[in-house]
mmCIF file of C-alpha atoms in Angstrom:
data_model
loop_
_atom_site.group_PDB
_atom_site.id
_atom_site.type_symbol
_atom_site.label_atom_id
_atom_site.label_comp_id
_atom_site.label_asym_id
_atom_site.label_seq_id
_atom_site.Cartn_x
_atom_site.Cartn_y
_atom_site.Cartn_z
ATOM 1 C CA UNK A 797 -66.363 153.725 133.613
ATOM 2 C CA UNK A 798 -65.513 156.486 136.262
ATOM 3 C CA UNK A 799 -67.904 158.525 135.036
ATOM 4 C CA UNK A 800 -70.933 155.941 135.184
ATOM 5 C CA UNK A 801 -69.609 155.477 138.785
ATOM 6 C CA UNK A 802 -70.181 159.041 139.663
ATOM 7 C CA UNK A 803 -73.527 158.927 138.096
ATOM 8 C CA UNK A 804 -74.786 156.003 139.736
ATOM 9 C CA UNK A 805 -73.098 158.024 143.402
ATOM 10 C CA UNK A 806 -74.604 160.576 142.688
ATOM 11 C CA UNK A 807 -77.786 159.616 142.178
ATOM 12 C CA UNK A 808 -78.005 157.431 145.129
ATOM 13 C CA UNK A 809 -77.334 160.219 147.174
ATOM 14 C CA UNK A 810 -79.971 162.387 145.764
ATOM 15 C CA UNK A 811 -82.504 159.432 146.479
ATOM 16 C CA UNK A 812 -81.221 159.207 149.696
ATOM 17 C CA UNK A 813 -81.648 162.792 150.776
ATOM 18 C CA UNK A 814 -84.861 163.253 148.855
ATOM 19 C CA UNK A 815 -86.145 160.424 150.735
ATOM 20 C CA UNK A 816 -84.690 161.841 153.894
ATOM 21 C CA UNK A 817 -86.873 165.254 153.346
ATOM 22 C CA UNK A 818 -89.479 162.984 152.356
ATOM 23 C CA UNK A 819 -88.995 161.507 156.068
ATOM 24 C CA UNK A 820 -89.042 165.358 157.701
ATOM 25 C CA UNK A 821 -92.335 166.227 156.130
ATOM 26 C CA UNK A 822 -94.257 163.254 156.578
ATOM 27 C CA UNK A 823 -93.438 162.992 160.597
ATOM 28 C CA UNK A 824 -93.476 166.869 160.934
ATOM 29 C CA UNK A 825 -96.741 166.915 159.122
ATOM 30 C CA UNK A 826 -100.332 165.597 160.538
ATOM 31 C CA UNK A 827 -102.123 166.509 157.252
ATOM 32 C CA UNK A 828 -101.534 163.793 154.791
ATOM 33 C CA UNK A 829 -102.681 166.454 151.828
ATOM 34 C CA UNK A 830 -100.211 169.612 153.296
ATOM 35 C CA UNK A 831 -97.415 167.550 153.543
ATOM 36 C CA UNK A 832 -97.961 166.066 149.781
ATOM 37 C CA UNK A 833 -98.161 169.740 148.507
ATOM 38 C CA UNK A 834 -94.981 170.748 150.670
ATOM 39 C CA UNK A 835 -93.089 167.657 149.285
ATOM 40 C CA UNK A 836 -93.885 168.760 145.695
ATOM 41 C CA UNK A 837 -93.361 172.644 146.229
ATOM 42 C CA UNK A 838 -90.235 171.577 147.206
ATOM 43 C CA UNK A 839 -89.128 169.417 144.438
ATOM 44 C CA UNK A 840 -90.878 172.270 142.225
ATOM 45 C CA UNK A 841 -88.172 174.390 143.588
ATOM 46 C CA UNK A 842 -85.098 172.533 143.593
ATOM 47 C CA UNK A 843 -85.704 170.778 140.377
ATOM 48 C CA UNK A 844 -87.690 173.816 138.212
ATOM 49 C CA UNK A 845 -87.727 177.166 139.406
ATOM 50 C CA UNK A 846 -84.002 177.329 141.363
ATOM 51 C CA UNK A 847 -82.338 177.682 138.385
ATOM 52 C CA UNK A 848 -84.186 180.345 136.984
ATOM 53 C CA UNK A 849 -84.046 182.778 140.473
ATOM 54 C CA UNK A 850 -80.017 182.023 140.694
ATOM 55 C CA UNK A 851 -80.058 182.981 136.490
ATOM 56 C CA UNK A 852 -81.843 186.229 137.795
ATOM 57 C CA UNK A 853 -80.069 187.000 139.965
ATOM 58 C CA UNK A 854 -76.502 186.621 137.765
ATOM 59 C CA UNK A 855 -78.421 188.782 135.538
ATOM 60 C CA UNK A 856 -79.447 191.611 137.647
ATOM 61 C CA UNK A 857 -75.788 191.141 139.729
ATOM 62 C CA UNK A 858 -73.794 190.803 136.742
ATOM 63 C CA UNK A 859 -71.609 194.089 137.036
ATOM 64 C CA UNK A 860 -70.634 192.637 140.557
ATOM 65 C CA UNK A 861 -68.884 189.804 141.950
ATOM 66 C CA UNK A 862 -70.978 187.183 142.038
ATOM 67 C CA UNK A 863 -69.226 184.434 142.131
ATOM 68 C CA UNK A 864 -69.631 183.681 146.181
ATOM 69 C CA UNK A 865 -73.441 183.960 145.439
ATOM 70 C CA UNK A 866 -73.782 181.511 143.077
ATOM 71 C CA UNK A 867 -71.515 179.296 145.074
ATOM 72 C CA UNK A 868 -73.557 179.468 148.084
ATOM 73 C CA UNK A 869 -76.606 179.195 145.642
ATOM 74 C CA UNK A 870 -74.967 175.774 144.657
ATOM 75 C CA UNK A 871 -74.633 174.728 147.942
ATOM 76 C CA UNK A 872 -78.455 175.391 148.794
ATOM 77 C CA UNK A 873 -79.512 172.861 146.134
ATOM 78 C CA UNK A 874 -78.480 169.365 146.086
ATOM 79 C CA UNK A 875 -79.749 168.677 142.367
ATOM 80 C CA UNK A 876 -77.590 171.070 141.550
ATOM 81 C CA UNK A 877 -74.462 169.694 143.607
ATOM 82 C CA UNK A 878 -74.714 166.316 141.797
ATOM 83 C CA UNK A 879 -75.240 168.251 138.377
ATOM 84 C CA UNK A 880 -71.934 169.721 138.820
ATOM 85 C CA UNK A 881 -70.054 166.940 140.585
ATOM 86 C CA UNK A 882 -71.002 165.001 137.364
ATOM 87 C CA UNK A 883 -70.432 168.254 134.992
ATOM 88 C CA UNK A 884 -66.638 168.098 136.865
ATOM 89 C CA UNK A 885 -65.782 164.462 136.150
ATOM 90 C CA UNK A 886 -66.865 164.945 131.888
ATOM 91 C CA UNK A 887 -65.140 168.301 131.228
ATOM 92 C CA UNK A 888 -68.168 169.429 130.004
ATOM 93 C CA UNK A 889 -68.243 172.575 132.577
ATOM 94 C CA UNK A 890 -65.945 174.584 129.884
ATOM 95 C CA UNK A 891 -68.764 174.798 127.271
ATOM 96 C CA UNK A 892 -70.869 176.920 130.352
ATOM 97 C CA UNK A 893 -69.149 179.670 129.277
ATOM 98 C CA UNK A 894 -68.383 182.243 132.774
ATOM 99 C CA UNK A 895 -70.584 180.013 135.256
ATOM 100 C CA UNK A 896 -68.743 177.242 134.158
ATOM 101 C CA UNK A 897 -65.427 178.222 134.467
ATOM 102 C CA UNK A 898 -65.819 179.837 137.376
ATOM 103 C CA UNK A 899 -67.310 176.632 138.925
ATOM 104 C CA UNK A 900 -64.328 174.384 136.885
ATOM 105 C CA UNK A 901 -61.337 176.986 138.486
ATOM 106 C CA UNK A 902 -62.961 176.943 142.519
ATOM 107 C CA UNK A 903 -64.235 173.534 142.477
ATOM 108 C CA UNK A 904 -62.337 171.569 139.806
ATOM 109 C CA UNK A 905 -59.547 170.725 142.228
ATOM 110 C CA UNK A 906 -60.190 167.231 144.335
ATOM 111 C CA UNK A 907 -60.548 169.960 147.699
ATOM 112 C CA UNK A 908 -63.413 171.704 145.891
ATOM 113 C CA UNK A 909 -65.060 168.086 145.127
ATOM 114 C CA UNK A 910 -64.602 167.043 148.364
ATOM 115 C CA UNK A 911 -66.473 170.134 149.464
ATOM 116 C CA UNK A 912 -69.369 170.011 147.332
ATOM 117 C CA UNK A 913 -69.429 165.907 148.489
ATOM 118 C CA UNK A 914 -69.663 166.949 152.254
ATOM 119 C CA UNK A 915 -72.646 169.191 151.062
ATOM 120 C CA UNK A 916 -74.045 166.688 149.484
ATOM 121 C CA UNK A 917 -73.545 164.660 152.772
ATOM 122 C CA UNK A 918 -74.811 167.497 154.685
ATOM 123 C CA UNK A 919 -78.239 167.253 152.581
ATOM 124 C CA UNK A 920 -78.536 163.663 153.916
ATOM 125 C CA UNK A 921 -77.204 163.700 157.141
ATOM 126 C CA UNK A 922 -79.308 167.016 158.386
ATOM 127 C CA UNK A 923 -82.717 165.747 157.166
ATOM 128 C CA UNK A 924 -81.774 162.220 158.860
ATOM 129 C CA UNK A 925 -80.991 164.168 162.044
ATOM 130 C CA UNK A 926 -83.882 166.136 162.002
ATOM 131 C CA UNK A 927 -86.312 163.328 160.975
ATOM 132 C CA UNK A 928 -84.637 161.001 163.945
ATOM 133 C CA UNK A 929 -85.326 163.734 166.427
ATOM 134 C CA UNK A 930 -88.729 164.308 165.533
ATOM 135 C CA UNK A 931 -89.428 160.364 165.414
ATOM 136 C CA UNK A 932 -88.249 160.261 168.843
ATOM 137 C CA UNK A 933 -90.471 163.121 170.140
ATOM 138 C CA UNK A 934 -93.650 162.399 168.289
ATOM 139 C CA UNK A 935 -96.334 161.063 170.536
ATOM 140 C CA UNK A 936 -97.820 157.947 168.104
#
């Protein structure tokens, strides 16, 4: 049951900051068209093609520590915050091999949850910030 609790979290909180980006393109945008093609570039990104660049780059970094990296590379990505908030709560981050327990030994502990929930906070709260501000300063 606690893990169909952290689904259903998680997922409302990627809803609410995709629709909160949705928010910052559409007022920050005049062309109806650009800011379609921005919205899905950026969903291309996040959901497709993030991945594969942070892969790359383990590859091509591999002798090297490059464990901050991919942190911070987690951190730039909400889809991938709620992927591993919910990878956390099944014990399923072991079968990752290195990735995974590197992500299950820094962030496995209820202070490394609670950070990758305030980025996942962060990715609502700064889009709502930025879409208020622009709201308030567009000329209608």
């Amino acid at each position: 049951a606690g893990t169909l609790v952290a689904l259903g979290g998680v997922t409302c909180a990627l809803a609410l900051s995709g629709s909160a980006l949705a928010f910052v393109i559409a007022l920050r945008g005049d062309d109806r068209v650009r800011a379609l093609g921005i919205a899905l570039a950026g969903w291309l990104v996040c959901a497709v093609l993030w991945d594969g660049v942070v892969l790359l780059a383990a590859m091509i970094l591999g002798d090297g520590a490059v464990d901050t990296g991919l942190l911070v590379a987690l951190a730039l990505n909400p889809i991938d915050i709620g992927r591993v908030l919910l990878l956390l709560g099944t014990d399923a981050a072991a079968l990752f091999g290195y990735t995974g327990a590197v992500v299950q030994h820094t962030l496995g502990t209820t202070t490394g949850r609670g950070v990758l929930l305030g980025a996942l906070a962060a990715w609502l709260a700064l889009p709502l910030y930025f879409a208020a501000r622009t709201f308030h300063r567009k000329d209608f």
